[in-house]
C-alpha cells in the first residue's frame, strides 16, 4: 500500500498538546468540543455530514481499521479475513470478547443483522448504501465467522469495512426505526463511547463505555477511553467558535476558518490538520451541456485555473492545490501536477484553434455563442463562494464566462439528479480510489453524463476487481489520468480538516478518512 502524507501544522502536533508539557495522559473529565453545524442524524449508519460523522464515529467499532499513515487495512473487530480471488466474497474471523453496550456479543449473527440492516435502509444510508450496492447477503459460518457476499467484484468493500458508515450496531438497535436511531434512541454499538443525550442545535453528549477493551491496535492505548464524557457543542458561527476556544469555554473546535487560523499559532494552542482523502473540490463537467460538450473547451478551462493562487489567496498554506482528481492522502493517488499546471497561454491557444475568438467584452464567441457555463454550489464549506469568485476572475482572462449559482444542499441534489447543470462544485471524502467509480462510472452516478463507449469505464471497473494494491494501482492511475486529460472534471484544491485545540486538550486526532478519533483524547487543567 502506498505511503500517505500526514500534513501537520508547524504550530502544533497531531496530538494537540500545544507548547505545554502536559505530562502523561490522565483519565477523567469532559472534552468540550465545538462543532460547526447541528448533526441532522447521529446514527453512524445513516449520517453523511462532517458534524454527524465526527459524533457517530465514537459510538461504533468497525470490522477493520485503516492506517492513516499508510492506508493499509488492519484488524479491529475482525482479527483476520480472507477475500475470494474475484473479490466477491469476504470472510471475517471475529476477535473474542467484544460486546455491545447492552451486553450482547459481537458475533457473526450480529454482524449479519447489522449489514442487512444497512442494506435495508437504502437511500437513508447515503454512504453505506453505496458501499453495499452489490451486497448479496451475509452467511453465519459459525459464531465467530461471517461471510459477506457480493454480486460483482467489490474490492472497495475491504476499505469500506473500516468506515463508520459500516460500523456494527447490535441486533436490538434495529427494533427502533431509522428516525428514532437518528435521534439517539437504540444506538447500541460496541464502541468506546455510548450515547447519553441530544439537544437539537445545542449539544450531543457521549459517555465513556465502562469495560471497553477491544480498541483498534492502531490507537495509542488500549482499555477504556480517557475522558468520561464528550460534549459536542453546536456553534455554527466561526468567529464565536474560535472565541469560545480562546476564552476557555471550549477545549477544542472543528472547522477552523482560514481567517481564524493565526489565533491558534502558539500560546499553548495547537492546530492539527489533515487533508481529506477522496475527490478534491472540483468543477465537475456535464459533457452533454452547451460548450462543455467540447473537449477543448474543458481542457482550456483546466489550463485557465490557477490552483496555487486559490490556496495562497483565499485559503492558507494548510490547503494544497489539487494535483489529481484524488487528494494526496488517498491510497493509490497519482501525482498529475504537470497536467494540472496553470497555462493561460495554452488555454487561449486551444480556444483560438477551436474557433473561439475574443468578443468586445473579452468573453470569446463562436458562431454567435458566448463561451461560458454556470456552476452550482452550496455553502458546505465557508470559503466556497470566495474560491469560485476567484476562479471566475481567472477564467475571464482566457475569455470564459463562469456564472456562479448558490443553492441549498437539497436544491443541488435535485438539480444533480435531474442532470440540470453545467458544472457541479463539490468534494467527496473517502480513503479509497473507488470513490471515482461512484461518481464517474456510467453504472453509478455518472455525474459527467458520459456515453456508454467512454474511455473511463474500463479502468474504473478494473480497479474494483482486486484488493491487491499492486494490481489495482495501474487501473486507478489510468482512471485519474483519463479524468484529468479529458477534463471531465477540473480539480482545484484539497479540502483540509483544521482543528483548534486549546491548552487543556490533548491527543485529539484523525483517523484515515480525516474524521475525529477521540479514544486517545484527554483533558487536563489549564
Short mmCIF file of C-alpha atoms in Angstrom, two decimals, residues 25-461:
data_model
loop_
_atom_site.label_atom_id
_atom_site.label_comp_id
_atom_site.label_asym_id
_atom_site.label_seq_id
_atom_site.Cartn_x
_atom_site.Cartn_y
_atom_site.Cartn_z
CA UNK A 25 -2.32 11.11 29.68
CA UNK A 26 -4.72 11.08 32.61
CA UNK A 27 -8.29 9.72 32.78
CA UNK A 28 -11.37 11.72 33.67
CA UNK A 29 -13.04 14.98 32.77
CA UNK A 30 -15.16 16.20 29.88
CA UNK A 31 -13.88 17.17 26.45
CA UNK A 32 -15.89 20.22 25.34
CA UNK A 33 -15.73 20.16 21.56
CA UNK A 34 -17.25 22.90 19.39
CA UNK A 35 -18.69 21.73 16.04
CA UNK A 36 -19.86 23.89 13.15
CA UNK A 37 -23.33 22.54 12.45
CA UNK A 38 -26.18 20.67 14.06
CA UNK A 39 -25.96 16.94 13.28
CA UNK A 40 -29.19 16.11 11.48
CA UNK A 41 -28.74 12.46 12.46
CA UNK A 42 -26.26 10.70 14.75
CA UNK A 43 -26.86 7.10 13.65
CA UNK A 44 -23.44 6.14 12.24
CA UNK A 45 -25.07 4.05 9.53
CA UNK A 46 -27.14 6.97 8.23
CA UNK A 47 -25.07 10.11 8.66
CA UNK A 48 -23.24 11.99 5.91
CA UNK A 49 -22.36 15.48 7.19
CA UNK A 50 -19.00 16.12 8.85
CA UNK A 51 -20.57 17.06 12.18
CA UNK A 52 -22.65 13.88 12.23
CA UNK A 53 -19.74 11.70 11.21
CA UNK A 54 -17.49 13.06 13.95
CA UNK A 55 -20.14 12.21 16.57
CA UNK A 56 -21.12 8.82 15.16
CA UNK A 57 -17.56 7.57 14.73
CA UNK A 58 -17.12 7.42 18.51
CA UNK A 59 -20.14 5.12 19.04
CA UNK A 60 -19.34 2.13 16.86
CA UNK A 61 -16.45 -0.17 16.06
CA UNK A 62 -15.81 -1.48 12.55
CA UNK A 63 -14.73 -4.87 11.28
CA UNK A 64 -11.38 -3.38 10.24
CA UNK A 65 -9.44 -0.16 10.65
CA UNK A 66 -7.30 1.80 8.19
CA UNK A 67 -3.85 3.13 8.99
CA UNK A 68 -3.92 6.92 8.37
CA UNK A 69 -0.20 6.90 7.55
CA UNK A 70 -0.05 4.04 5.06
CA UNK A 71 -3.63 3.36 4.01
CA UNK A 72 -3.24 -0.31 4.99
CA UNK A 73 -6.33 -2.15 6.25
CA UNK A 74 -5.70 -3.56 9.73
CA UNK A 75 -7.64 -5.69 12.28
CA UNK A 76 -10.29 -4.33 14.65
CA UNK A 77 -13.45 -6.33 15.45
CA UNK A 78 -12.13 -8.89 12.96
CA UNK A 79 -8.64 -10.13 13.71
CA UNK A 80 -8.23 -11.71 10.26
CA UNK A 81 -10.06 -12.15 6.97
CA UNK A 82 -9.85 -13.74 3.54
CA UNK A 83 -11.04 -12.45 0.18
CA UNK A 84 -12.09 -14.62 -2.75
CA UNK A 85 -9.94 -14.33 -5.90
CA UNK A 86 -12.69 -12.43 -7.71
CA UNK A 87 -13.32 -10.05 -4.78
CA UNK A 88 -16.97 -11.07 -4.44
CA UNK A 89 -16.73 -12.83 -1.07
CA UNK A 90 -15.17 -11.60 2.19
CA UNK A 91 -14.85 -13.88 5.23
CA UNK A 92 -14.16 -12.22 8.58
CA UNK A 93 -12.99 -14.02 11.72
CA UNK A 94 -14.13 -12.03 14.75
CA UNK A 95 -11.96 -11.38 17.78
CA UNK A 96 -13.33 -12.84 21.03
CA UNK A 97 -14.72 -10.84 23.91
CA UNK A 98 -16.21 -7.77 22.23
CA UNK A 99 -19.71 -6.83 23.37
CA UNK A 100 -22.30 -4.20 22.59
CA UNK A 101 -23.32 -1.69 25.23
CA UNK A 102 -26.40 -3.79 26.05
CA UNK A 103 -24.11 -6.70 26.92
CA UNK A 104 -24.87 -8.82 23.86
CA UNK A 105 -21.90 -10.33 21.99
CA UNK A 106 -20.39 -9.01 18.78
CA UNK A 107 -20.80 -12.30 16.95
CA UNK A 108 -21.39 -13.38 13.37
CA UNK A 109 -25.17 -13.22 13.72
CA UNK A 110 -24.96 -9.63 14.98
CA UNK A 111 -22.70 -8.64 12.07
CA UNK A 112 -25.15 -10.18 9.60
CA UNK A 113 -28.08 -8.35 11.19
CA UNK A 114 -26.18 -5.06 11.08
CA UNK A 115 -25.17 -5.31 7.42
CA UNK A 116 -28.60 -6.49 6.39
CA UNK A 117 -29.97 -3.50 8.29
CA UNK A 118 -27.74 -1.05 6.44
CA UNK A 119 -28.81 -2.51 3.11
CA UNK A 120 -32.46 -2.21 4.12
CA UNK A 121 -32.00 1.49 4.86
CA UNK A 122 -31.49 2.14 1.15
CA UNK A 123 -31.04 5.83 0.37
CA UNK A 124 -31.22 6.73 4.08
CA UNK A 125 -27.78 5.13 4.41
CA UNK A 126 -26.26 7.60 1.98
CA UNK A 127 -22.69 6.33 2.27
CA UNK A 128 -23.27 2.76 3.42
CA UNK A 129 -25.70 2.00 0.60
CA UNK A 130 -23.08 2.96 -1.98
CA UNK A 131 -20.54 0.65 -0.33
CA UNK A 132 -23.13 -2.16 -0.31
CA UNK A 133 -24.62 -1.56 -3.76
CA UNK A 134 -23.68 -5.10 -4.87
CA UNK A 135 -24.27 -6.74 -1.46
CA UNK A 136 -25.95 -10.13 -1.87
CA UNK A 137 -26.11 -11.07 1.80
CA UNK A 138 -24.25 -12.49 4.77
CA UNK A 139 -23.77 -16.07 5.95
CA UNK A 140 -23.07 -17.08 9.55
CA UNK A 141 -20.35 -19.71 9.12
CA UNK A 142 -20.02 -20.18 12.87
CA UNK A 143 -20.49 -17.83 15.86
CA UNK A 144 -17.09 -16.20 15.24
CA UNK A 145 -17.04 -16.27 11.44
CA UNK A 146 -19.20 -14.37 8.96
CA UNK A 147 -19.03 -14.31 5.14
CA UNK A 148 -20.28 -11.31 3.18
CA UNK A 149 -21.09 -11.93 -0.49
CA UNK A 150 -21.47 -9.56 -3.43
CA UNK A 151 -22.99 -9.93 -6.88
CA UNK A 152 -19.96 -8.39 -8.59
CA UNK A 153 -16.28 -7.71 -7.78
CA UNK A 154 -16.17 -5.27 -4.86
CA UNK A 155 -12.56 -4.70 -3.88
CA UNK A 156 -13.60 -1.38 -2.35
CA UNK A 157 -15.55 -3.21 0.35
CA UNK A 158 -12.41 -4.07 2.33
CA UNK A 159 -11.70 -0.38 2.89
CA UNK A 160 -15.41 0.28 3.37
CA UNK A 161 -15.43 -2.24 6.22
CA UNK A 162 -13.16 0.16 8.15
CA UNK A 163 -15.54 3.11 7.89
CA UNK A 164 -18.03 4.35 10.42
CA UNK A 165 -20.80 4.03 7.81
CA UNK A 166 -20.47 0.24 8.09
CA UNK A 167 -19.93 0.35 11.85
CA UNK A 168 -21.65 -2.54 13.61
CA UNK A 169 -24.81 -1.96 15.67
CA UNK A 170 -26.40 -4.53 18.00
CA UNK A 171 -29.43 -6.53 16.83
CA UNK A 172 -31.52 -4.67 19.42
CA UNK A 173 -30.83 -1.38 17.62
CA UNK A 174 -32.96 -2.50 14.69
CA UNK A 175 -36.04 -2.75 16.88
CA UNK A 176 -36.07 1.04 16.61
CA UNK A 177 -36.97 2.95 13.47
CA UNK A 178 -34.34 4.69 11.37
CA UNK A 179 -35.76 8.03 12.52
CA UNK A 180 -35.52 7.05 16.18
CA UNK A 181 -31.90 5.97 15.77
CA UNK A 182 -31.11 9.33 14.15
CA UNK A 183 -32.07 10.99 17.43
CA UNK A 184 -30.09 8.53 19.56
CA UNK A 185 -32.76 6.02 20.59
CA UNK A 186 -31.48 2.47 20.23
CA UNK A 187 -27.96 3.45 19.23
CA UNK A 188 -26.38 0.34 20.73
CA UNK A 189 -22.84 -0.05 19.45
CA UNK A 190 -19.69 -1.71 20.72
CA UNK A 191 -17.64 1.50 20.57
CA UNK A 192 -15.64 3.24 23.30
CA UNK A 193 -18.44 5.78 23.92
CA UNK A 194 -22.21 5.48 24.39
CA UNK A 195 -24.96 7.94 23.59
CA UNK A 196 -26.19 9.99 26.57
CA UNK A 197 -28.25 12.94 25.32
CA UNK A 198 -29.12 15.14 22.35
CA UNK A 199 -30.48 18.68 22.42
CA UNK A 200 -31.04 19.83 18.80
CA UNK A 201 -28.96 22.88 17.84
CA UNK A 202 -27.32 22.82 21.28
CA UNK A 203 -25.24 19.75 22.11
CA UNK A 204 -24.75 16.00 21.96
CA UNK A 205 -23.22 14.24 24.97
CA UNK A 206 -21.45 10.89 24.82
CA UNK A 207 -20.16 8.96 27.86
CA UNK A 208 -17.23 6.57 28.25
CA UNK A 209 -18.10 2.88 27.85
CA UNK A 210 -17.10 1.13 31.06
CA UNK A 211 -15.18 -2.10 30.46
CA UNK A 212 -14.23 -1.36 26.85
CA UNK A 213 -11.08 -3.30 25.93
CA UNK A 214 -11.19 -4.16 22.18
CA UNK A 215 -9.98 -0.97 20.59
CA UNK A 216 -8.16 -0.80 17.29
CA UNK A 217 -4.48 -1.78 17.52
CA UNK A 218 -3.74 1.47 15.68
CA UNK A 219 -4.81 3.52 18.70
CA UNK A 220 -2.25 4.86 21.13
CA UNK A 221 -3.52 2.94 24.15
CA UNK A 222 -5.79 0.02 24.97
CA UNK A 223 -8.54 -0.35 27.55
CA UNK A 224 -11.15 2.34 28.20
CA UNK A 225 -11.15 5.84 26.71
CA UNK A 226 -9.58 8.56 28.83
CA UNK A 227 -12.32 11.19 29.03
CA UNK A 228 -15.51 10.49 30.97
CA UNK A 229 -17.63 12.49 28.53
CA UNK A 230 -17.50 14.24 25.18
CA UNK A 231 -19.78 17.28 24.92
CA UNK A 232 -20.22 18.20 21.25
CA UNK A 233 -21.48 21.80 21.37
CA UNK A 234 -23.12 23.22 18.25
CA UNK A 235 -21.57 26.63 17.45
CA UNK A 236 -22.28 27.50 13.79
CA UNK A 237 -20.69 30.95 13.70
CA UNK A 238 -16.92 30.51 13.05
CA UNK A 239 -15.92 33.65 14.97
CA UNK A 240 -17.94 32.64 18.01
CA UNK A 241 -16.49 29.13 17.86
CA UNK A 242 -12.94 30.47 17.77
CA UNK A 243 -13.66 32.98 20.52
CA UNK A 244 -15.10 30.27 22.74
CA UNK A 245 -11.87 28.32 22.37
CA UNK A 246 -9.57 31.25 23.11
CA UNK A 247 -11.68 32.20 26.15
CA UNK A 248 -11.56 28.67 27.57
CA UNK A 249 -15.28 27.90 27.19
CA UNK A 250 -14.33 25.07 24.80
CA UNK A 251 -11.36 22.71 24.83
CA UNK A 252 -11.21 22.18 21.05
CA UNK A 253 -13.11 23.13 17.89
CA UNK A 254 -13.55 21.78 14.37
CA UNK A 255 -13.67 23.68 11.07
CA UNK A 256 -11.27 26.49 11.89
CA UNK A 257 -11.65 29.04 9.09
CA UNK A 258 -8.60 30.44 7.27
CA UNK A 259 -9.13 33.91 8.76
CA UNK A 260 -9.08 32.45 12.29
CA UNK A 261 -6.04 30.19 11.92
CA UNK A 262 -3.46 32.76 13.20
CA UNK A 263 -5.20 32.82 16.61
CA UNK A 264 -4.03 29.29 17.28
CA UNK A 265 -0.34 29.65 16.46
CA UNK A 266 1.38 29.08 19.79
CA UNK A 267 0.33 30.48 23.17
CA UNK A 268 -0.50 26.96 24.30
CA UNK A 269 -2.79 26.29 21.33
CA UNK A 270 -2.31 23.74 18.58
CA UNK A 271 -3.70 23.39 15.10
CA UNK A 272 -3.80 19.75 13.97
CA UNK A 273 -4.58 19.49 10.27
CA UNK A 274 -5.05 16.66 7.80
CA UNK A 275 -6.05 16.76 4.12
CA UNK A 276 -9.17 14.84 3.23
CA UNK A 277 -8.71 11.75 1.08
CA UNK A 278 -11.09 11.19 -1.82
CA UNK A 279 -12.26 13.53 -4.57
CA UNK A 280 -10.93 17.07 -4.20
CA UNK A 281 -13.05 20.19 -4.61
CA UNK A 282 -13.64 20.33 -8.35
CA UNK A 283 -15.70 21.69 -11.21
CA UNK A 284 -17.37 18.50 -12.45
CA UNK A 285 -18.50 18.98 -16.04
CA UNK A 286 -21.72 17.73 -17.60
CA UNK A 287 -20.25 16.86 -21.00
CA UNK A 288 -23.67 16.92 -22.66
CA UNK A 289 -24.34 20.60 -21.87
CA UNK A 290 -23.53 23.58 -24.07
CA UNK A 291 -19.89 24.46 -24.56
CA UNK A 292 -18.77 21.77 -22.11
CA UNK A 293 -19.58 19.14 -24.72
CA UNK A 294 -16.40 20.38 -26.43
CA UNK A 295 -13.33 18.64 -25.02
CA UNK A 296 -11.01 21.51 -26.00
CA UNK A 297 -13.16 23.96 -24.05
CA UNK A 298 -13.00 21.78 -20.94
CA UNK A 299 -9.23 21.38 -21.33
CA UNK A 300 -8.84 25.13 -21.72
CA UNK A 301 -10.81 25.74 -18.54
CA UNK A 302 -8.48 23.36 -16.68
CA UNK A 303 -5.42 25.22 -18.00
CA UNK A 304 -7.01 28.55 -17.04
CA UNK A 305 -7.42 27.73 -13.33
CA UNK A 306 -4.51 28.94 -11.22
CA UNK A 307 -4.70 26.47 -8.33
CA UNK A 308 -1.76 27.80 -6.27
CA UNK A 309 -3.32 31.26 -6.41
CA UNK A 310 -6.55 29.84 -4.98
CA UNK A 311 -4.85 28.29 -1.97
CA UNK A 312 -2.49 31.22 -1.36
CA UNK A 313 -5.10 33.97 -1.80
CA UNK A 314 -8.41 32.64 -0.48
CA UNK A 315 -7.19 29.79 1.73
CA UNK A 316 -3.96 29.22 3.70
CA UNK A 317 -0.81 27.07 3.48
CA UNK A 318 -2.78 24.33 5.28
CA UNK A 319 -4.63 23.71 1.99
CA UNK A 320 -2.99 22.08 -1.03
CA UNK A 321 -3.61 22.88 -4.69
CA UNK A 322 -5.11 19.83 -6.39
CA UNK A 323 -2.56 17.62 -8.14
CA UNK A 324 -5.10 14.99 -9.27
CA UNK A 325 -8.82 14.41 -9.05
CA UNK A 326 -7.94 12.44 -5.89
CA UNK A 327 -6.46 14.08 -2.83
CA UNK A 328 -2.86 13.26 -1.96
CA UNK A 329 -3.95 11.39 1.21
CA UNK A 330 -5.88 8.82 -0.86
CA UNK A 331 -4.39 5.34 -1.34
CA UNK A 332 -3.23 4.85 -4.96
CA UNK A 333 -3.24 8.59 -5.61
CA UNK A 334 -1.30 9.61 -8.74
CA UNK A 335 0.54 12.95 -8.95
CA UNK A 336 -0.67 14.74 -12.11
CA UNK A 337 0.58 18.18 -11.14
CA UNK A 338 2.24 18.72 -14.53
CA UNK A 339 -1.04 18.04 -16.32
CA UNK A 340 -2.79 20.49 -13.97
CA UNK A 341 -0.22 23.29 -14.26
CA UNK A 342 -1.52 26.83 -14.79
CA UNK A 343 -1.14 27.59 -18.51
CA UNK A 344 -3.29 30.54 -19.64
CA UNK A 345 -1.36 30.89 -22.91
CA UNK A 346 -2.04 27.25 -23.70
CA UNK A 347 -5.70 27.75 -22.83
CA UNK A 348 -6.03 30.70 -25.19
CA UNK A 349 -4.27 28.80 -27.98
CA UNK A 350 -6.64 25.84 -27.54
CA UNK A 351 -9.69 28.06 -27.73
CA UNK A 352 -8.37 30.04 -30.69
CA UNK A 353 -7.69 26.84 -32.62
CA UNK A 354 -11.21 25.69 -31.78
CA UNK A 355 -12.74 28.80 -33.35
CA UNK A 356 -13.44 30.79 -30.19
CA UNK A 357 -12.46 34.44 -30.76
CA UNK A 358 -12.41 37.30 -28.23
CA UNK A 359 -15.59 39.39 -28.13
CA UNK A 360 -15.86 43.12 -27.32
CA UNK A 361 -16.09 42.43 -23.56
CA UNK A 362 -13.25 39.90 -23.60
CA UNK A 363 -15.51 36.83 -23.49
CA UNK A 364 -14.93 34.61 -26.53
CA UNK A 365 -17.64 33.78 -29.01
CA UNK A 366 -18.15 31.24 -31.78
CA UNK A 367 -20.94 31.36 -34.33
CA UNK A 368 -22.77 33.85 -32.15
CA UNK A 369 -22.46 31.74 -28.97
CA UNK A 370 -20.72 33.14 -25.88
CA UNK A 371 -18.12 30.95 -24.19
CA UNK A 372 -19.43 30.29 -20.71
CA UNK A 373 -21.11 27.91 -18.28
CA UNK A 374 -22.65 28.01 -14.83
CA UNK A 375 -21.54 26.22 -11.67
CA UNK A 376 -23.89 25.04 -8.94
CA UNK A 377 -22.64 25.13 -5.37
CA UNK A 378 -23.89 25.04 -1.80
CA UNK A 379 -22.20 26.63 1.24
CA UNK A 380 -20.99 23.35 2.76
CA UNK A 381 -17.53 24.92 3.05
CA UNK A 382 -17.41 28.55 4.17
CA UNK A 383 -14.87 29.61 1.53
CA UNK A 384 -16.72 28.09 -1.44
CA UNK A 385 -18.08 31.34 -2.81
CA UNK A 386 -14.77 33.18 -2.41
CA UNK A 387 -12.92 30.36 -4.20
CA UNK A 388 -15.40 30.34 -7.07
CA UNK A 389 -15.29 34.12 -7.42
CA UNK A 390 -11.52 33.94 -7.79
CA UNK A 391 -11.81 31.13 -10.37
CA UNK A 392 -14.38 33.28 -12.18
CA UNK A 393 -11.81 36.09 -12.41
CA UNK A 394 -9.09 33.69 -13.58
CA UNK A 395 -11.26 32.25 -16.35
CA UNK A 396 -12.24 35.69 -17.65
CA UNK A 397 -8.57 36.15 -18.51
CA UNK A 398 -8.87 33.36 -21.09
CA UNK A 399 -12.26 34.59 -22.31
CA UNK A 400 -14.52 32.18 -20.39
CA UNK A 401 -17.58 33.44 -18.51
CA UNK A 402 -18.23 31.35 -15.36
CA UNK A 403 -21.58 32.08 -13.75
CA UNK A 404 -21.87 31.18 -10.06
CA UNK A 405 -25.18 29.82 -8.72
CA UNK A 406 -25.71 29.40 -4.97
CA UNK A 407 -28.26 26.77 -3.95
CA UNK A 408 -29.21 24.86 -0.83
CA UNK A 409 -27.90 21.31 -0.42
CA UNK A 410 -31.35 19.95 -1.25
CA UNK A 411 -31.59 22.07 -4.41
CA UNK A 412 -28.17 20.99 -5.61
CA UNK A 413 -29.11 17.35 -5.05
CA UNK A 414 -32.35 17.79 -7.00
CA UNK A 415 -30.65 19.56 -9.93
CA UNK A 416 -27.86 16.99 -9.97
CA UNK A 417 -30.29 14.08 -10.07
CA UNK A 418 -32.18 15.79 -12.90
CA UNK A 419 -28.95 16.37 -14.85
CA UNK A 420 -29.77 20.09 -14.90
CA UNK A 421 -26.29 21.59 -14.52
CA UNK A 422 -23.18 22.62 -16.43
CA UNK A 423 -20.59 22.34 -13.63
CA UNK A 424 -21.08 20.86 -10.15
CA UNK A 425 -18.81 22.14 -7.37
CA UNK A 426 -18.25 19.56 -4.63
CA UNK A 427 -15.84 17.21 -2.90
CA UNK A 428 -16.32 13.68 -1.52
CA UNK A 429 -14.26 12.20 1.29
CA UNK A 430 -13.20 8.57 1.11
CA UNK A 431 -9.84 6.88 1.67
CA UNK A 432 -10.17 4.61 -1.38
CA UNK A 433 -9.85 5.30 -5.13
CA UNK A 434 -13.16 3.54 -5.78
CA UNK A 435 -14.82 6.86 -4.99
CA UNK A 436 -14.05 7.68 -8.64
CA UNK A 437 -16.22 4.80 -9.81
CA UNK A 438 -19.03 6.00 -7.56
CA UNK A 439 -19.06 9.46 -9.14
CA UNK A 440 -17.91 8.91 -12.74
CA UNK A 441 -18.94 5.42 -13.88
CA UNK A 442 -21.91 5.13 -16.23
CA UNK A 443 -23.08 2.28 -13.97
CA UNK A 444 -23.32 4.51 -10.90
CA UNK A 445 -23.77 8.31 -10.53
CA UNK A 446 -22.20 9.27 -13.89
CA UNK A 447 -22.02 12.95 -12.96
CA UNK A 448 -20.27 13.72 -16.26
CA UNK A 449 -23.17 12.15 -18.23
CA UNK A 450 -20.66 10.08 -20.20
CA UNK A 451 -21.83 7.84 -23.04
CA UNK A 452 -21.51 4.06 -22.78
CA UNK A 453 -18.45 3.95 -25.07
CA UNK A 454 -16.35 6.34 -22.98
CA UNK A 455 -12.60 5.77 -22.28
CA UNK A 456 -13.03 5.77 -18.49
CA UNK A 457 -15.40 2.96 -17.50
CA UNK A 458 -13.00 0.09 -18.18
CA UNK A 459 -10.31 1.31 -15.76
CA UNK A 460 -12.90 2.15 -13.10
CA UNK A 461 -14.26 -1.39 -13.32
#
